[in-house]
PDB file of C-alpha atoms in Angstrom:
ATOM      1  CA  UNK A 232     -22.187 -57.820   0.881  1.00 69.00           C
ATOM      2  CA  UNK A 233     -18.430 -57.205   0.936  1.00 81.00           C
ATOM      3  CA  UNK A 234     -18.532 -55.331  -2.357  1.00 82.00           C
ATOM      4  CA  UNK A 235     -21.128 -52.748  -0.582  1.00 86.00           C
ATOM      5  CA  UNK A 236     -19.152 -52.728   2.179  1.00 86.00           C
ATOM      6  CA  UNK A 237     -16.470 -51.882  -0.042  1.00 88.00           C
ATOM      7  CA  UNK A 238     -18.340 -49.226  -1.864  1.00 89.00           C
ATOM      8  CA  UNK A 239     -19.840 -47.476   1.476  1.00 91.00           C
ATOM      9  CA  UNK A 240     -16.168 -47.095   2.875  1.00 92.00           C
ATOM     10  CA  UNK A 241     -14.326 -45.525  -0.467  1.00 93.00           C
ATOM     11  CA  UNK A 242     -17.818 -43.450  -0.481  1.00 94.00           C
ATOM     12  CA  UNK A 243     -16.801 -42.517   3.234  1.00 94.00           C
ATOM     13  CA  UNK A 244     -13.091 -41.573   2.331  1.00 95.00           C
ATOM     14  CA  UNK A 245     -14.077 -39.284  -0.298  1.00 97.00           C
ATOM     15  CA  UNK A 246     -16.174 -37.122   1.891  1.00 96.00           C
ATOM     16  CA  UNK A 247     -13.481 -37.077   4.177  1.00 97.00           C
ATOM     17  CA  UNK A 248     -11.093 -35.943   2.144  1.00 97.00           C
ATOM     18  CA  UNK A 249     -13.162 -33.776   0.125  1.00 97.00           C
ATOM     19  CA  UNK A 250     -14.508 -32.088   4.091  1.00 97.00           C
ATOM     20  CA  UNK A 251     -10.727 -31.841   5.024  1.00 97.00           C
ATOM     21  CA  UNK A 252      -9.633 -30.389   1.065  1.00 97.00           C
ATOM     22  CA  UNK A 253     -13.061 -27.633   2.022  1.00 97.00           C
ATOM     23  CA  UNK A 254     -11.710 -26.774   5.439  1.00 97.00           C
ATOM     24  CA  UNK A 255      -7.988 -26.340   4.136  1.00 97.00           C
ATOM     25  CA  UNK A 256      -9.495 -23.417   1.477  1.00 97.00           C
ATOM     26  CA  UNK A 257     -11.441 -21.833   3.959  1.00 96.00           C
ATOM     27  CA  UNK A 258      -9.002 -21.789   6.941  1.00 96.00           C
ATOM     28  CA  UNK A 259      -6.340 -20.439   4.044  1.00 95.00           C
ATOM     29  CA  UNK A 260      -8.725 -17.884   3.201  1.00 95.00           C
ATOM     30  CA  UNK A 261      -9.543 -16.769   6.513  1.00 95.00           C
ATOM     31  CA  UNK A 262      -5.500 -16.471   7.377  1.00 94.00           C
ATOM     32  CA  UNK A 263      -5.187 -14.487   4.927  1.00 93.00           C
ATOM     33  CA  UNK A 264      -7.766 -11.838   5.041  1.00 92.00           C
ATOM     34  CA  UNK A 265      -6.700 -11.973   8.595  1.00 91.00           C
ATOM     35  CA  UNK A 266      -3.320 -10.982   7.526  1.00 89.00           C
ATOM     36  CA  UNK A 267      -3.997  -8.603   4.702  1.00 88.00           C
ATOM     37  CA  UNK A 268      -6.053  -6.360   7.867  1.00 87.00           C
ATOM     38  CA  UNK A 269      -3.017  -6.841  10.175  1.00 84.00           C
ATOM     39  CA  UNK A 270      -1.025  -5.412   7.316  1.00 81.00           C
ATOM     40  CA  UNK A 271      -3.292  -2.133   6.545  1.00 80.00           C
ATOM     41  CA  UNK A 272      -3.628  -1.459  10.126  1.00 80.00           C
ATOM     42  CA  UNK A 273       0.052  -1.881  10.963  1.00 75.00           C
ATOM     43  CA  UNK A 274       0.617   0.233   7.528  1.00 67.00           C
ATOM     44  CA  UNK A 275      -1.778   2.942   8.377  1.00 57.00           C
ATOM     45  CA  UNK A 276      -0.142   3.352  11.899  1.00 52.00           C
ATOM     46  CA  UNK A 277       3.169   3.054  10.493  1.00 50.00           C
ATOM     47  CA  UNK A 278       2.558   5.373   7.841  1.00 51.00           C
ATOM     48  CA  UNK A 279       1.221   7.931  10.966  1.00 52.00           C
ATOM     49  CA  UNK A 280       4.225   7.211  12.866  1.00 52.00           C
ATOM     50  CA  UNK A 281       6.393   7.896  10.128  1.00 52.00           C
ATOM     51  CA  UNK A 282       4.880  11.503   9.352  1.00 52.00           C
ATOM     52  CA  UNK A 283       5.307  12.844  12.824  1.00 53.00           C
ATOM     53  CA  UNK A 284       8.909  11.605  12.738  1.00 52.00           C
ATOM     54  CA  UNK A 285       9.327  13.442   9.337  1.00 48.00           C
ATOM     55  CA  UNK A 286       8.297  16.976  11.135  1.00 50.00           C
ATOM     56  CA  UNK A 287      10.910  16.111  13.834  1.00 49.00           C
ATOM     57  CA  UNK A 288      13.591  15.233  12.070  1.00 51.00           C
ATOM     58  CA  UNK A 289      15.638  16.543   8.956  1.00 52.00           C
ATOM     59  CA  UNK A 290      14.647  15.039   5.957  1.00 59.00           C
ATOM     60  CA  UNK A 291      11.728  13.799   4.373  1.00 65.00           C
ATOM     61  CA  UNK A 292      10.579  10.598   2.420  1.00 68.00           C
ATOM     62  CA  UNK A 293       7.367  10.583   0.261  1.00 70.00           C
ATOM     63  CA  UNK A 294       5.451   7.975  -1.969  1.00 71.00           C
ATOM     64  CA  UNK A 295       3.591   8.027  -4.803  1.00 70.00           C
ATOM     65  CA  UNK A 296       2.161   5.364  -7.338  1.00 69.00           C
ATOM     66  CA  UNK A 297       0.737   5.941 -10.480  1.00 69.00           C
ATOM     67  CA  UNK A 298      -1.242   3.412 -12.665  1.00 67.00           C
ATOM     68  CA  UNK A 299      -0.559   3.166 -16.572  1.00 68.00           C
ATOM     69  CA  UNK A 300      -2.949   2.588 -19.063  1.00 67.00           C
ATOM     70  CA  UNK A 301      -2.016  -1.143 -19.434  1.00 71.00           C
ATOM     71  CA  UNK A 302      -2.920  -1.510 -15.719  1.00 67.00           C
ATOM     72  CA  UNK A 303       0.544  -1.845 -14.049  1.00 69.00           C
ATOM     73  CA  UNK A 304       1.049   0.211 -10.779  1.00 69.00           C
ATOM     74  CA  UNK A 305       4.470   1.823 -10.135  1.00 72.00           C
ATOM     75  CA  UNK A 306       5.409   2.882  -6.558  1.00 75.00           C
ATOM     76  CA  UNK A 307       8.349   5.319  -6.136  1.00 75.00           C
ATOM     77  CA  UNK A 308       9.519   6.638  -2.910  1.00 76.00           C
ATOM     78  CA  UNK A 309      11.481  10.218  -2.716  1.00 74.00           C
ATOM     79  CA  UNK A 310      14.169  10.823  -0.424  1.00 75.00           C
ATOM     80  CA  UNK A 311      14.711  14.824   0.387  1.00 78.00           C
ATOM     81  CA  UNK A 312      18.067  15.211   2.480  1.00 82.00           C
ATOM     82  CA  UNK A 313      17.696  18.887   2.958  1.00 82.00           C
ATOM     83  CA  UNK A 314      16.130  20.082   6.913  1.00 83.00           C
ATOM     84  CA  UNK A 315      12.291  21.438   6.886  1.00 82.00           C
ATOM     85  CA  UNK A 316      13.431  24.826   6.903  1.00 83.00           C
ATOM     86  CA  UNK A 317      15.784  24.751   4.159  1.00 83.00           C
ATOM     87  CA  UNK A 318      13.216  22.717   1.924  1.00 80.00           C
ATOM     88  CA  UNK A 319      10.279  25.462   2.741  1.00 81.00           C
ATOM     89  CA  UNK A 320      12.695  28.488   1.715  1.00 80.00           C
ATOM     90  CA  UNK A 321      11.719  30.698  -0.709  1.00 75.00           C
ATOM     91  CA  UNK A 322      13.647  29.951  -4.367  1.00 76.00           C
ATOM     92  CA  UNK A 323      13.859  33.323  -4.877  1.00 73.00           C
ATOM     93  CA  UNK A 324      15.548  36.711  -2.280  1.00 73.00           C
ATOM     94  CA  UNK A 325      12.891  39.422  -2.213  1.00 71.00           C
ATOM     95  CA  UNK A 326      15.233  41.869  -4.070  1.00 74.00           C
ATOM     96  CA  UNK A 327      15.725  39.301  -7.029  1.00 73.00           C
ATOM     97  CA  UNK A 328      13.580  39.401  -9.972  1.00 71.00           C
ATOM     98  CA  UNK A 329      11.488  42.804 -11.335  1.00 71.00           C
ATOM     99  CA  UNK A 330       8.042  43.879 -10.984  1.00 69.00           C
ATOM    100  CA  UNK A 331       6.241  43.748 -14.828  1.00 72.00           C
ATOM    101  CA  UNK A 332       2.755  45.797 -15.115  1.00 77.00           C
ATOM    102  CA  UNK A 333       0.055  43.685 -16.421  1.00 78.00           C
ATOM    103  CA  UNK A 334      -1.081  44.205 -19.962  1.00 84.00           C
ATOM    104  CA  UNK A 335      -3.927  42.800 -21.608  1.00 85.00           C
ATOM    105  CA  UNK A 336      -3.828  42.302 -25.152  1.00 85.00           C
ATOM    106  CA  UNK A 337      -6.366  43.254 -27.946  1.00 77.00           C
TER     107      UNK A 337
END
């Protein structure tokens, strides 16, 4: 009797701890896909936020990433100094450079 006993209580602290290992994954898992959607929607605000200061204010900062081949993923982010006007100038006066007629070739 005491060895059943025995048995049905070791039986009984394995489902517990097996319920509370099962609860710890899913509670982990649901913190954090609850953070990864905090983190896009603060991003995407952010990144909102951030463009309308860029038309305000002098200078500019842009991203890009690029993926390789081998999979990796490289983010860079450019910094432009220059105001919105002076980056939008033409690279070129209009008297500068000399009008060529268009030949096409036999």
């Amino acid at each position: 009797m005491t060895f059943i006993g025995l048995f049905l209580k070791s039986i009984f602290i394995m489902v517990l701890m097996v319920a509370i290992f099962l609860i710890g994954i899913v509670s982990f898992i649901y913190l954090r896909v609850k953070r990864m959607t905090k983190q896009f929607r603060n991003g995407t605000n952010h990144t909102n936020r951030r463009q309308q200061q860029q038309n305000s204010t002098a200078g500019s900062t842009k991203r890009r990433s690029a993926e390789y081949d081998d999979g990796v993923v490289v983010e860079e982010e450019l910094y432009d100094e220059r105001s919105p006007r002076q980056a939008n100038r033409k690279i070129f006066a209009k008297d500068e450079g000399e009008y060529v007629d268009f030949e096409e070739e036999k």
